[in-house]
GROMACS .gro file of C-alpha atoms in nm:
model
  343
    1UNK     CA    1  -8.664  -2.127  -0.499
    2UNK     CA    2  -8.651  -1.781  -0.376
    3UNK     CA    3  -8.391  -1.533  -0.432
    4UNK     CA    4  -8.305  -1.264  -0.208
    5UNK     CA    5  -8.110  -0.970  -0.331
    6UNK     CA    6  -8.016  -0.594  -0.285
    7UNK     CA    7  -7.981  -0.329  -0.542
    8UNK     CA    8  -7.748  -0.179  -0.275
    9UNK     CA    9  -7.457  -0.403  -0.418
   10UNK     CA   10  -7.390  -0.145  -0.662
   11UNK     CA   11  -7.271   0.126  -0.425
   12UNK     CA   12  -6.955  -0.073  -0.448
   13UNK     CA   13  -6.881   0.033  -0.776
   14UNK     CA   14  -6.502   0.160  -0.912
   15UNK     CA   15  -6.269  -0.015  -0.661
   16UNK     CA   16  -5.927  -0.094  -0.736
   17UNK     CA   17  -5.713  -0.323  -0.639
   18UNK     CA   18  -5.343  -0.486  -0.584
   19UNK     CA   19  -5.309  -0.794  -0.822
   20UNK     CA   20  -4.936  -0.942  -0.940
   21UNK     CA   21  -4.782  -0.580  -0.849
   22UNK     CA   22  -5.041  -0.378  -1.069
   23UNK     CA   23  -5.309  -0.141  -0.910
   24UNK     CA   24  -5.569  -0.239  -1.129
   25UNK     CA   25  -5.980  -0.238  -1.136
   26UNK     CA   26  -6.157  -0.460  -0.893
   27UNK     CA   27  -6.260  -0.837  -1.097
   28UNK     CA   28  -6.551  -0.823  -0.826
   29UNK     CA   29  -6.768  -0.575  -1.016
   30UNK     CA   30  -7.165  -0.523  -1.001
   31UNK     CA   31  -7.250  -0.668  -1.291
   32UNK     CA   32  -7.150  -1.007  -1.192
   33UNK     CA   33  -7.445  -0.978  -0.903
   34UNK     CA   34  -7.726  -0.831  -1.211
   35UNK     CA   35  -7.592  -1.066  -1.447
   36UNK     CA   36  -7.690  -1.359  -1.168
   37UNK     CA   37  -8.031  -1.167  -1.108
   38UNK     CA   38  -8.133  -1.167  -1.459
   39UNK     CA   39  -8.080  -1.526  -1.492
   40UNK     CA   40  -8.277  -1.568  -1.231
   41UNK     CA   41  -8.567  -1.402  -1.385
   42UNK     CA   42  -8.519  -1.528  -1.708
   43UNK     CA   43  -8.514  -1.914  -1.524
   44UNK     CA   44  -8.811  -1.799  -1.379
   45UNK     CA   45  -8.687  -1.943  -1.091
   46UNK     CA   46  -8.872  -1.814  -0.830
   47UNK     CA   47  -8.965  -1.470  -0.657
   48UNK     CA   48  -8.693  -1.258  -0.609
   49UNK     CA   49  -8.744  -1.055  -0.310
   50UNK     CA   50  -8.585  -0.800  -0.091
   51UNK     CA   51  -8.370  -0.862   0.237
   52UNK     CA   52  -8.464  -0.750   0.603
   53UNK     CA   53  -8.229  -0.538   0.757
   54UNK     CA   54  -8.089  -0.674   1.092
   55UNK     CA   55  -7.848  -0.518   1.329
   56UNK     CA   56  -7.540  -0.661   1.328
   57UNK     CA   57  -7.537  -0.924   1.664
   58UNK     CA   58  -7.525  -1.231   1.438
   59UNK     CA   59  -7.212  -1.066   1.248
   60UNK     CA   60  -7.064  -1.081   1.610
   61UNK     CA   61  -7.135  -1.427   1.689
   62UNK     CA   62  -6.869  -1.509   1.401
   63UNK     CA   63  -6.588  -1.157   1.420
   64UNK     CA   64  -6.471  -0.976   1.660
   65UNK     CA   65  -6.701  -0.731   1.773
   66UNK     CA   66  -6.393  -0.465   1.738
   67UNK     CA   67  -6.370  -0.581   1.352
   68UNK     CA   68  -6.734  -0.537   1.290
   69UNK     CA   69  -6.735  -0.202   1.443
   70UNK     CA   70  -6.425  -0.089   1.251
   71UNK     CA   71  -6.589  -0.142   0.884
   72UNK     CA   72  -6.835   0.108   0.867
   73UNK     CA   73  -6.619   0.374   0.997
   74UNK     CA   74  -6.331   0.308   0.702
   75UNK     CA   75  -6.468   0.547   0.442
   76UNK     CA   76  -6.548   0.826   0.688
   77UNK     CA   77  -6.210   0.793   0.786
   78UNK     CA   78  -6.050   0.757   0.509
   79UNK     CA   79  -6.260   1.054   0.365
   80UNK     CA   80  -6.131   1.254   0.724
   81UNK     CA   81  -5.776   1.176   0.601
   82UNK     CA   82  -5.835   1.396   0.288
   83UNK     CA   83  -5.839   1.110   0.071
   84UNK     CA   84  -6.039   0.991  -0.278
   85UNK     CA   85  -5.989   0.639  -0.464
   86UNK     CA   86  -6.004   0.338  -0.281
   87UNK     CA   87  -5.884   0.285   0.100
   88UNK     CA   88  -5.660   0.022   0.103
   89UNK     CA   89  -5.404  -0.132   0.346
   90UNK     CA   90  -5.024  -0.096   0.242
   91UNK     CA   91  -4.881  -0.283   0.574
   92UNK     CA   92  -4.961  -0.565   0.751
   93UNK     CA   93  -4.862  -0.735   1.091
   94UNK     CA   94  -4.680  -1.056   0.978
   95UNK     CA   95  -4.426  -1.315   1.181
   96UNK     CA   96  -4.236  -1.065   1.422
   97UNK     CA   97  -4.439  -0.770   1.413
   98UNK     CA   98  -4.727  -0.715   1.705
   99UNK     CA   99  -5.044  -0.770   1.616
  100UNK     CA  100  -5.166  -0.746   1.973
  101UNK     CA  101  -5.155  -0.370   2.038
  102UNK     CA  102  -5.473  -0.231   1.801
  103UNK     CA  103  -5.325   0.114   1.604
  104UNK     CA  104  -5.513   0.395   1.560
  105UNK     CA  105  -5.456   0.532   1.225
  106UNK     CA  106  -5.694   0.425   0.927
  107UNK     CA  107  -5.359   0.338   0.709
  108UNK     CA  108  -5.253   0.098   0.976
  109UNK     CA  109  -5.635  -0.012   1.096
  110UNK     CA  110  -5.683  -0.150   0.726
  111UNK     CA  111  -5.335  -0.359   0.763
  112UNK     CA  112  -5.457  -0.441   1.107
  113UNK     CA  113  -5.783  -0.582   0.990
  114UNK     CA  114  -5.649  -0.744   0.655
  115UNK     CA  115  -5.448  -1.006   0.471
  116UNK     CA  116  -5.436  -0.868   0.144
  117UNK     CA  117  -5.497  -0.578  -0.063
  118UNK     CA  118  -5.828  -0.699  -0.238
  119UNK     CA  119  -6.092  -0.516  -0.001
  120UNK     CA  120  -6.080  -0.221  -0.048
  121UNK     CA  121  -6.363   0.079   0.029
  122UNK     CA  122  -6.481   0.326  -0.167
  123UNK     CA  123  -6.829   0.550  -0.021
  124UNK     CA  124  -7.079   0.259  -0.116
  125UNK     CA  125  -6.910  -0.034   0.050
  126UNK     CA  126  -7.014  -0.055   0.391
  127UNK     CA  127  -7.396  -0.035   0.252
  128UNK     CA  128  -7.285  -0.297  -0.003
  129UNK     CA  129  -7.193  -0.509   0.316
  130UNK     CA  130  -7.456  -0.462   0.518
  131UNK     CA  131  -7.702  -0.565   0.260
  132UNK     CA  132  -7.515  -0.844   0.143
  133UNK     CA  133  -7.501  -0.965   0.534
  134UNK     CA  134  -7.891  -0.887   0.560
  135UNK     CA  135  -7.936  -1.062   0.221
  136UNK     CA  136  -7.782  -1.394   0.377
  137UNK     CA  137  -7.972  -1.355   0.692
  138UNK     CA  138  -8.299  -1.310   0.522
  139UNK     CA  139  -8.222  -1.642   0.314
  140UNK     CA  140  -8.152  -1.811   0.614
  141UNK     CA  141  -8.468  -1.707   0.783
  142UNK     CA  142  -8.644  -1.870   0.475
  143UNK     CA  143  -8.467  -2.207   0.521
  144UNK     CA  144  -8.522  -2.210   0.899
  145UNK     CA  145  -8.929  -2.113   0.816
  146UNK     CA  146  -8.967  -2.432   0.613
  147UNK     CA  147  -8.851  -2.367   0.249
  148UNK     CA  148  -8.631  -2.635   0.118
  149UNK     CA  149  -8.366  -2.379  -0.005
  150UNK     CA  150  -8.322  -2.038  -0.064
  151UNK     CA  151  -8.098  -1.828  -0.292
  152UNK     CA  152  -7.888  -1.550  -0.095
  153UNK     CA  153  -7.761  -1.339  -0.397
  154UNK     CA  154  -7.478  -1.138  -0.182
  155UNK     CA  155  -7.243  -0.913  -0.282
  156UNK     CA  156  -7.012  -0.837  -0.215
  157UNK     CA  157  -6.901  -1.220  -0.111
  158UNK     CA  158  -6.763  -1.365   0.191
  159UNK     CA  159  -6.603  -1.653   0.245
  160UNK     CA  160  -6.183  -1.548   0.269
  161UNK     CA  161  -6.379  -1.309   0.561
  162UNK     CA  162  -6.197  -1.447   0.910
  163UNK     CA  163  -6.313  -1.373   1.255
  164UNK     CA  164  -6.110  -1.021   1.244
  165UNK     CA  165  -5.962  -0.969   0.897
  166UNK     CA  166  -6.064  -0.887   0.556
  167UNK     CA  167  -5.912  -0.993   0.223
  168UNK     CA  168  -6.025  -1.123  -0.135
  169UNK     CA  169  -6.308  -0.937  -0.200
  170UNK     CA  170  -6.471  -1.041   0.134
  171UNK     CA  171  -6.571  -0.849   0.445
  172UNK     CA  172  -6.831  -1.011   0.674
  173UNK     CA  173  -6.863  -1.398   0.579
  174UNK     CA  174  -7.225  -1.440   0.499
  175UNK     CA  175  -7.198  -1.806   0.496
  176UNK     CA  176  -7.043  -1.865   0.833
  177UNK     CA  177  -7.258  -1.557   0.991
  178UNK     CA  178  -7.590  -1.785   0.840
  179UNK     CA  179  -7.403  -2.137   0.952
  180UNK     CA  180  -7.386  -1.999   1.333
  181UNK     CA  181  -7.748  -1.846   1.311
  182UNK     CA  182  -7.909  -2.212   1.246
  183UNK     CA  183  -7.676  -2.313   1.541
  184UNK     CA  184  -7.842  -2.023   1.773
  185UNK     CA  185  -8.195  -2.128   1.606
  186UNK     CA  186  -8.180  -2.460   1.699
  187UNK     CA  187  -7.958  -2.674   1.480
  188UNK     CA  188  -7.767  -2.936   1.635
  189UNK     CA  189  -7.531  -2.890   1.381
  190UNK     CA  190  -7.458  -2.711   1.036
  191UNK     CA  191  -7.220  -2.804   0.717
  192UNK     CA  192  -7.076  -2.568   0.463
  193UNK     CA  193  -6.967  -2.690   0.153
  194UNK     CA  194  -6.778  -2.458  -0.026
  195UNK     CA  195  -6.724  -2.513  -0.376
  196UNK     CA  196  -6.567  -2.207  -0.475
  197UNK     CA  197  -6.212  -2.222  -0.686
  198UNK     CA  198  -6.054  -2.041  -0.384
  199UNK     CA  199  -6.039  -2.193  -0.035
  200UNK     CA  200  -6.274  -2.036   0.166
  201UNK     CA  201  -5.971  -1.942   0.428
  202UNK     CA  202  -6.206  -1.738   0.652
  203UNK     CA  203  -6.463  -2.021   0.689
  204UNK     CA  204  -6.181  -2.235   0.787
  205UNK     CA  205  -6.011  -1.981   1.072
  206UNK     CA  206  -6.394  -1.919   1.229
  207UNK     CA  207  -6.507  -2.228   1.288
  208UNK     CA  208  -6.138  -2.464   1.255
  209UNK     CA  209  -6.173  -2.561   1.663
  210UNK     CA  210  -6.560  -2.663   1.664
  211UNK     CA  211  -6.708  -2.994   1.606
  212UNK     CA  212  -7.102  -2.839   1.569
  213UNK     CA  213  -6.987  -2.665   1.205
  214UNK     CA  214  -6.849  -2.917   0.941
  215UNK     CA  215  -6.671  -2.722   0.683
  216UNK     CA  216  -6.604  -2.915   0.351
  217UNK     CA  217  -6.386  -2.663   0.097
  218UNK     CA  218  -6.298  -2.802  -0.279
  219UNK     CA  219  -6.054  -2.575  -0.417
  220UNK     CA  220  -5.758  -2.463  -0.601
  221UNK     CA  221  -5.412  -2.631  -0.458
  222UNK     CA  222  -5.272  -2.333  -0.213
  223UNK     CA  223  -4.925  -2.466  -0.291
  224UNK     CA  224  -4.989  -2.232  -0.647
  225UNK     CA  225  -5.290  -2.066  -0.600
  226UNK     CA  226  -5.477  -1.778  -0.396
  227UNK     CA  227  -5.504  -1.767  -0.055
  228UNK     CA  228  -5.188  -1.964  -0.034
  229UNK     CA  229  -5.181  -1.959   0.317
  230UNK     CA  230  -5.447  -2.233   0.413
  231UNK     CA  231  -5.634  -2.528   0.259
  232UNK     CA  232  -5.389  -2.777   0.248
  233UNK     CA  233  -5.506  -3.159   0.286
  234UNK     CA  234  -5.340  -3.188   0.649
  235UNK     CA  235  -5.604  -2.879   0.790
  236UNK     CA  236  -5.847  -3.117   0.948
  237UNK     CA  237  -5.945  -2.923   1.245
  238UNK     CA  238  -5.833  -2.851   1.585
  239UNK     CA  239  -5.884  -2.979   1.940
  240UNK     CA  240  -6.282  -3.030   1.927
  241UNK     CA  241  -6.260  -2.935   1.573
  242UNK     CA  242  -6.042  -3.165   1.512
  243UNK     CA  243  -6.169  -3.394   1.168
  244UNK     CA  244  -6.499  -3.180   1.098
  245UNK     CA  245  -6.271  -2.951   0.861
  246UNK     CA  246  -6.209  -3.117   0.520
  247UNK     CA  247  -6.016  -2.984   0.237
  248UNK     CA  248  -5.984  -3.089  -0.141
  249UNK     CA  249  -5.731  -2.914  -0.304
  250UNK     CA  250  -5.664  -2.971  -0.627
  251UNK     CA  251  -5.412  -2.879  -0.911
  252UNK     CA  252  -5.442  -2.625  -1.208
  253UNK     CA  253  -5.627  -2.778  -1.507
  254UNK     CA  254  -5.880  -2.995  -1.325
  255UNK     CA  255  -6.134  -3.085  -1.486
  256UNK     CA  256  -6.505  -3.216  -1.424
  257UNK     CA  257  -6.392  -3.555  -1.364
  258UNK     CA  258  -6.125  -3.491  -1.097
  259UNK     CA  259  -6.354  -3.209  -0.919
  260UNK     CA  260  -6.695  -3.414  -0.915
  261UNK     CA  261  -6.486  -3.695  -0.749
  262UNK     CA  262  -6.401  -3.450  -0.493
  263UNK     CA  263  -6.766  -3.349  -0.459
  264UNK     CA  264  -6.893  -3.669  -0.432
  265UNK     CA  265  -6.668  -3.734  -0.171
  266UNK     CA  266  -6.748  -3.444   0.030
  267UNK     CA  267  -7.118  -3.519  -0.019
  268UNK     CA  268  -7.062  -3.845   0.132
  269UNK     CA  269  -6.864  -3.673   0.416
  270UNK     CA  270  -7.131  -3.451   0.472
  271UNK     CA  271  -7.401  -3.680   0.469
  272UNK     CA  272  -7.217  -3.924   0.705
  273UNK     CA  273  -7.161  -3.629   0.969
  274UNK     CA  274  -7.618  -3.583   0.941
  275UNK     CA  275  -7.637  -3.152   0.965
  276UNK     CA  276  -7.987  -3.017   1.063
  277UNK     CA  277  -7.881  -2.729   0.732
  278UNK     CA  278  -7.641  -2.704   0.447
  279UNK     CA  279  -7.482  -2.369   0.350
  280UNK     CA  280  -7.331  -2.378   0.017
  281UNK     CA  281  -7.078  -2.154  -0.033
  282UNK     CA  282  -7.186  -2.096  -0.398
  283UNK     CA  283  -6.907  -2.018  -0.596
  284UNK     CA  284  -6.823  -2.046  -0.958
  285UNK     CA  285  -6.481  -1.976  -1.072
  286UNK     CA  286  -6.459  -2.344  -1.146
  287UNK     CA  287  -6.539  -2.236  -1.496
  288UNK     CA  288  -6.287  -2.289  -1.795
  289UNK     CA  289  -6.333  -1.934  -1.936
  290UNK     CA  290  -6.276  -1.728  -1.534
  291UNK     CA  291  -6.032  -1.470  -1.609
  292UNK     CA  292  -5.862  -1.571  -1.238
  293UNK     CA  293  -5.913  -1.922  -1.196
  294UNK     CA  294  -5.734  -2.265  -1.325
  295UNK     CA  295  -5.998  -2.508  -1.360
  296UNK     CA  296  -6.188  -2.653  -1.684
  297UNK     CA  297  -6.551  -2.715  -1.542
  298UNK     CA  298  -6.826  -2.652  -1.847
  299UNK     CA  299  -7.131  -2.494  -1.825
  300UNK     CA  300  -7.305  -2.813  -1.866
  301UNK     CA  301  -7.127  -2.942  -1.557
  302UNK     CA  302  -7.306  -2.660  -1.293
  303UNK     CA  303  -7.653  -2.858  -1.316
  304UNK     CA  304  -7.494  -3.171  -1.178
  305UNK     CA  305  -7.372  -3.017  -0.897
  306UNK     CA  306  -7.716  -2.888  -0.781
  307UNK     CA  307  -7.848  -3.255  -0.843
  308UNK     CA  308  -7.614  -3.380  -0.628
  309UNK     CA  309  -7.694  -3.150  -0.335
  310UNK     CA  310  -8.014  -3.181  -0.386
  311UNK     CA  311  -7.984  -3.622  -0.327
  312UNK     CA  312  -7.883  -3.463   0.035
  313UNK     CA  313  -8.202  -3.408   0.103
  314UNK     CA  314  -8.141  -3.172   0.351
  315UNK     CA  315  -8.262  -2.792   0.439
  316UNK     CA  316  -8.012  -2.561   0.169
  317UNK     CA  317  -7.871  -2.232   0.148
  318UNK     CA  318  -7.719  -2.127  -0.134
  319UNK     CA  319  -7.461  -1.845  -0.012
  320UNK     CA  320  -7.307  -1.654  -0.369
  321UNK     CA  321  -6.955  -1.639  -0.356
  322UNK     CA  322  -6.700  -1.598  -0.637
  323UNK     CA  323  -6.718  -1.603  -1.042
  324UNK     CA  324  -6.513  -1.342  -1.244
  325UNK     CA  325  -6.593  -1.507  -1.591
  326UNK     CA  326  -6.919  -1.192  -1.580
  327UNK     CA  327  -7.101  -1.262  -1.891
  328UNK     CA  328  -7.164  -1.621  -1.779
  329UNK     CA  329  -7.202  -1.576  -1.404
  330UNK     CA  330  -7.547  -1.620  -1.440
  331UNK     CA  331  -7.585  -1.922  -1.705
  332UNK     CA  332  -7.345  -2.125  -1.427
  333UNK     CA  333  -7.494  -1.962  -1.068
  334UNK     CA  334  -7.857  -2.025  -1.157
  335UNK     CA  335  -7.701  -2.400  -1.296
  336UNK     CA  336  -7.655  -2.527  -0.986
  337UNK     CA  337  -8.003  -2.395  -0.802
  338UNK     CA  338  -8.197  -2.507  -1.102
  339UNK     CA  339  -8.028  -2.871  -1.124
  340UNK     CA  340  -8.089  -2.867  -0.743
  341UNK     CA  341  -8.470  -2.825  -0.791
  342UNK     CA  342  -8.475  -3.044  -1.089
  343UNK     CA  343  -8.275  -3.303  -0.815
   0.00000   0.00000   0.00000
């Protein structure tokens, strides 16, 4: 399998961010990216290589072109405002406030164009997103060429990333950006399975009123856990969408048993519903040791979820998302695409 990847992850380096009322530094750090890339070497599991840059139409065929535009302009501003640290929104445009007039102040842009306070910009970030986005794009291209699967290593991630908002690390959603590309190539019709601990909110908002993108998310139960605000069981889709979005949420202390009855569900799901390409929102915070995360999956557990993609037989991306638990990011990542070539 080959792995593309970007040393220009790194430039987004020394963020902080808001966390249980504490400014505190970022969880999504560089290392977690090297950490995957060295397993990958030491796996010897295929060429790692580096992306193709691509402009940024395909990033507007899942935001608003307004949102795209606005991120690499941030740090200049920010910069303009006579500021250091780490831009961050302060205020947002919840229930009763407009969200309909656009401001024009950075302060109130990164409210405008946020949910949270966990994306925040320092001078290397819009690189670090643009790479990651040309990282999944390159990956895709791979897939659509004829390669069974292909490893996009991106950071940083993007799956909380909505059609015009940023939040939880996450600024353009590689895996949805990749999804729709297949769709403009030719695919009848794409699934994501997203088997990261948090519910890949953004992946449900872009494509929740569609019926040609199937989006299957196994995650932590947003009654008590991050985003809170979508991935409930009753979220099945809207108007033409309506059925083709499919969450598992699932309560703190799950454990292998619970969760790969989940995936094995969704598997079944996804093979019923017959997509032209998988994305697999890769992430693994799953793991009994993450430092933000409630479930109790082993490292011996990461393998079998490869194998069981894998039985899909079908073209597969592998999109990175979350993992916090840095030291073995890389044992668990490189896991599941090994037990998916062993499958």
């Amino acid at each position: 399998m080959k792995t593309i990847f970007s040393p220009l992850h790194a430039g987004h380096s020394g963020q902080m961010e808001l966390v249980a009322g504490e400014i505190v530094p970022g969880f999504e750090m560089p290392s977690r990216a090297e950490y995957v890339r060295a397993r990958v070497e030491s796996e010897k599991l295929g060429p790692i290589l580096p992306p193709v840059e691509h402009d940024l139409a395909a990033a507007k065929r899942v935001h608003a072109a307004d949102y795209i535009d606005f991120l690499p302009t941030v740090w200049p501003e920010w910069e303009k405002s006579g500021r250091g640290g780490s831009a961050l929104g302060y205020t947002w445009p919840t229930r009763g406030l407009r969200a309909d007039v656009r401001p024009k102040t950075i302060d109130a842009l990164l409210g405008y164009y946020s949910f949270d306070a966990g994306a925040p910009f320092v001078k290397g970030t819009w690189d670090a997103i643009k790479s990651s986005y040309d990282v999944a794009l390159t990956a895709a291209e791979l897939v659509k060429g004829g390669e069974r699967s292909a490893f996009a290593l991106c950071r940083p991630p993007g799956h909380h990333a909505g059609a015009a908002f940023m939040g939880g690390y996450c600024f353009i959603n590689n895996a949805a950006v990749a999804a729709q590309w297949f769709r403009d190539q030719g695919a009848k019709k794409v699934s994501i399975l997203d088997v990261d601990y948090h519910h890949g909110n953004g992946t449900q908002e872009i494509f929740y009123s569609r019926a040609d993108v199937q989006v299957l998310n196994l995650h932590g139960d947003p009654m008590s856990e991050y985003p809170f605000f979508l991935g409930h069981a009753d979220e099945r889709g809207a108007g033409e969408g309506e059925g083709f979005n499919i969450n598992y949420p699932m309560p703190p202390g799950t454990s292998w048993e619970r969760w790969s009855a989940s995936h094995e569900d969704a598997c079944a799901k996804l093979q019923d519903y017959g997509p032209d390409a998988v994305v697999v929102s890769l992430g693994v915070d799953t793991f009994e040791k993450d430092p933000i995360s409630q479930f109790k999956l082993k490292t011996e557990d990461y393998p079998k979820i490869g194998r069981r993609i894998a039985r899909l037989g079908l073209p597969t991306l592998f999109v990175m998302e979350g993992g916090y638990a840095v030291e073995e990011i890389g044992i668990n990542a490189v896991g599941v695409l090994t037990g998916f070539e062993e499958g």
